[in-house]
């Protein structure tokens, strides 16, 4: 089996949840990333920004909107080691304003992804993958970007069977 890396950004704390706000100890995208690892193996890498987003969900999404409009590339704390050794990279994120958080762009734009297989997964509260698959194809030049998986955030913790079946089929 090819070497697999699962990179993800996940929001912990206050989140939008079925029309309201709810505090969660583990982010929805992180849960899905762990389900993928359980299903197909691989190494997990959590993207973490140097400047954290606000703990308030509403303020945090406004910060994310400003980053998107400015085409910002927020600094991240670390990058995966030995990136070249991975053939398959699952990329996970919440859908923020129709695409990935800008910190995911920061990570992916650092590397030459030619020849890699990129498999996106996205948590959201009804907006699906948005333009994120197209955006991935634009920034992952030379890579094969496969069809992604959209998971309703409020259902993430109960999605292991669906996620595992998709992940196994995707590699």
Tab-separated table of C-alpha atoms in Angstrom:
chain	number	residue	atom	x	y	z
A	1	UNK	CA	0.000	0.000	0.000
A	2	UNK	CA	1.187	3.519	-0.727
A	3	UNK	CA	2.272	5.695	2.152
A	4	UNK	CA	-0.694	7.741	3.351
A	5	UNK	CA	-0.779	11.127	5.049
A	6	UNK	CA	-3.968	12.585	6.508
A	7	UNK	CA	-3.698	16.353	6.975
A	8	UNK	CA	-6.563	18.317	8.423
A	9	UNK	CA	-7.624	21.557	10.029
A	10	UNK	CA	-10.406	21.206	12.586
A	11	UNK	CA	-12.217	23.715	14.772
A	12	UNK	CA	-12.627	22.736	18.416
A	13	UNK	CA	-14.711	24.622	20.939
A	14	UNK	CA	-17.726	26.639	19.857
A	15	UNK	CA	-19.108	25.370	16.539
A	16	UNK	CA	-22.214	25.792	14.432
A	17	UNK	CA	-24.357	22.717	15.026
A	18	UNK	CA	-27.758	22.034	13.444
A	19	UNK	CA	-28.739	25.693	13.399
A	20	UNK	CA	-27.291	26.650	16.775
A	21	UNK	CA	-23.986	26.898	18.589
A	22	UNK	CA	-22.455	24.071	20.596
A	23	UNK	CA	-19.107	23.577	22.328
A	24	UNK	CA	-17.282	20.433	21.257
A	25	UNK	CA	-14.028	19.112	22.709
A	26	UNK	CA	-12.927	17.489	19.455
A	27	UNK	CA	-13.519	19.111	16.084
A	28	UNK	CA	-15.698	17.371	13.513
A	29	UNK	CA	-12.954	17.246	10.886
A	30	UNK	CA	-10.544	15.737	13.415
A	31	UNK	CA	-13.051	12.946	14.110
A	32	UNK	CA	-13.362	12.185	10.406
A	33	UNK	CA	-9.560	12.222	10.009
A	34	UNK	CA	-9.255	9.645	12.798
A	35	UNK	CA	-11.904	7.465	11.139
A	36	UNK	CA	-9.890	7.563	7.908
A	37	UNK	CA	-6.743	6.559	9.779
A	38	UNK	CA	-8.610	3.678	11.453
A	39	UNK	CA	-9.811	2.483	8.037
A	40	UNK	CA	-6.694	2.794	5.868
A	41	UNK	CA	-3.786	3.569	8.187
A	42	UNK	CA	-1.457	6.453	7.546
A	43	UNK	CA	-0.068	9.329	9.542
A	44	UNK	CA	-2.194	12.142	10.967
A	45	UNK	CA	-1.100	15.777	10.829
A	46	UNK	CA	-3.200	18.577	12.306
A	47	UNK	CA	-2.766	22.014	10.753
A	48	UNK	CA	-2.527	24.605	13.522
A	49	UNK	CA	-2.283	28.347	12.965
A	50	UNK	CA	0.232	30.533	14.786
A	51	UNK	CA	-2.517	33.069	15.483
A	52	UNK	CA	-5.530	31.104	16.702
A	53	UNK	CA	-9.008	31.918	15.506
A	54	UNK	CA	-11.357	33.414	18.072
A	55	UNK	CA	-12.996	31.031	20.516
A	56	UNK	CA	-16.300	32.648	19.559
A	57	UNK	CA	-17.658	30.878	16.484
A	58	UNK	CA	-19.235	34.023	15.045
A	59	UNK	CA	-16.041	36.055	15.471
A	60	UNK	CA	-13.952	33.173	14.127
A	61	UNK	CA	-15.933	32.905	10.909
A	62	UNK	CA	-15.659	36.658	10.400
A	63	UNK	CA	-11.872	36.311	10.763
A	64	UNK	CA	-12.004	33.506	8.202
A	65	UNK	CA	-14.056	35.683	5.824
A	66	UNK	CA	-11.476	38.478	6.082
A	67	UNK	CA	-8.664	36.007	5.333
A	68	UNK	CA	-10.527	34.696	2.288
A	69	UNK	CA	-11.216	38.175	0.922
A	70	UNK	CA	-7.570	39.170	1.441
A	71	UNK	CA	-6.354	35.857	-0.021
A	72	UNK	CA	-4.303	35.618	3.164
A	73	UNK	CA	-1.994	32.743	3.904
A	74	UNK	CA	-2.005	32.503	7.710
A	75	UNK	CA	1.214	31.247	9.217
A	76	UNK	CA	1.014	27.712	10.549
A	77	UNK	CA	3.001	26.296	13.461
A	78	UNK	CA	4.519	23.291	11.701
A	79	UNK	CA	4.617	21.316	8.480
A	80	UNK	CA	4.561	17.534	8.049
A	81	UNK	CA	7.973	15.909	7.988
A	82	UNK	CA	9.053	13.733	5.051
A	83	UNK	CA	6.231	15.002	2.824
A	84	UNK	CA	7.941	13.520	-0.229
A	85	UNK	CA	7.523	10.001	1.157
A	86	UNK	CA	3.726	10.105	0.895
A	87	UNK	CA	1.935	9.082	-2.293
A	88	UNK	CA	-1.621	9.620	-1.067
A	89	UNK	CA	-2.689	12.653	0.933
A	90	UNK	CA	-6.135	12.979	2.452
A	91	UNK	CA	-6.882	16.675	3.027
A	92	UNK	CA	-9.598	17.551	5.536
A	93	UNK	CA	-11.195	20.833	6.516
A	94	UNK	CA	-14.446	22.516	7.471
A	95	UNK	CA	-16.196	24.415	4.688
A	96	UNK	CA	-15.611	28.065	5.513
A	97	UNK	CA	-17.209	30.529	3.114
A	98	UNK	CA	-17.464	27.962	0.333
A	99	UNK	CA	-13.924	26.592	0.438
A	100	UNK	CA	-11.092	25.470	2.701
A	101	UNK	CA	-9.757	27.618	5.538
A	102	UNK	CA	-6.869	29.676	4.213
A	103	UNK	CA	-4.390	27.877	6.498
A	104	UNK	CA	-4.942	24.750	4.378
A	105	UNK	CA	-3.892	26.760	1.325
A	106	UNK	CA	-0.779	27.817	3.290
A	107	UNK	CA	0.148	24.181	3.857
A	108	UNK	CA	-0.530	22.840	0.374
A	109	UNK	CA	1.147	25.683	-1.499
A	110	UNK	CA	4.439	24.915	0.244
A	111	UNK	CA	4.899	21.615	-1.588
A	112	UNK	CA	5.329	20.282	-5.096
A	113	UNK	CA	2.468	17.796	-5.226
A	114	UNK	CA	3.224	16.469	-8.700
A	115	UNK	CA	2.413	12.768	-8.877
A	116	UNK	CA	0.572	12.713	-5.544
A	117	UNK	CA	-3.037	11.641	-5.082
A	118	UNK	CA	-5.069	14.192	-3.132
A	119	UNK	CA	-8.320	13.019	-1.537
A	120	UNK	CA	-10.383	15.779	0.103
A	121	UNK	CA	-12.907	15.475	2.891
A	122	UNK	CA	-14.985	18.296	4.258
A	123	UNK	CA	-17.248	18.845	7.225
A	124	UNK	CA	-20.036	21.376	6.934
A	125	UNK	CA	-23.516	22.225	8.104
A	126	UNK	CA	-25.173	21.868	4.715
A	127	UNK	CA	-22.921	23.643	2.232
A	128	UNK	CA	-21.139	20.513	1.015
A	129	UNK	CA	-17.712	20.751	-0.588
A	130	UNK	CA	-18.355	24.237	-1.985
A	131	UNK	CA	-15.604	25.181	-4.448
A	132	UNK	CA	-12.921	23.370	-2.457
A	133	UNK	CA	-12.392	20.530	-4.949
A	134	UNK	CA	-11.874	23.031	-7.761
A	135	UNK	CA	-9.580	25.084	-5.526
A	136	UNK	CA	-7.547	21.977	-4.718
A	137	UNK	CA	-7.128	21.212	-8.418
A	138	UNK	CA	-5.873	24.760	-8.938
A	139	UNK	CA	-3.261	24.668	-6.172
A	140	UNK	CA	-2.217	21.009	-6.415
A	141	UNK	CA	-0.765	21.219	-9.922
A	142	UNK	CA	0.401	17.866	-11.249
A	143	UNK	CA	-1.527	15.928	-8.606
A	144	UNK	CA	-4.565	13.733	-9.100
A	145	UNK	CA	-7.404	15.226	-7.048
A	146	UNK	CA	-10.094	12.629	-6.410
A	147	UNK	CA	-13.741	13.231	-5.591
A	148	UNK	CA	-14.161	14.320	-2.015
A	149	UNK	CA	-16.438	13.309	0.822
A	150	UNK	CA	-18.795	15.806	2.432
A	151	UNK	CA	-19.891	15.031	5.985
A	152	UNK	CA	-22.549	16.995	7.856
A	153	UNK	CA	-20.667	18.246	10.913
A	154	UNK	CA	-23.354	17.383	13.439
A	155	UNK	CA	-23.273	13.792	12.134
A	156	UNK	CA	-19.474	13.452	12.091
A	157	UNK	CA	-19.138	11.475	15.301
A	158	UNK	CA	-21.541	8.826	13.946
A	159	UNK	CA	-20.089	8.641	10.432
A	160	UNK	CA	-17.304	6.087	10.892
A	161	UNK	CA	-18.888	3.381	8.694
A	162	UNK	CA	-19.564	5.772	5.825
A	163	UNK	CA	-16.113	7.359	6.122
A	164	UNK	CA	-14.315	4.004	6.288
A	165	UNK	CA	-16.090	2.656	3.197
A	166	UNK	CA	-15.307	5.832	1.234
A	167	UNK	CA	-11.666	5.953	2.347
A	168	UNK	CA	-11.033	2.318	1.394
A	169	UNK	CA	-12.643	2.870	-2.010
A	170	UNK	CA	-10.658	6.078	-2.574
A	171	UNK	CA	-7.134	4.685	-2.214
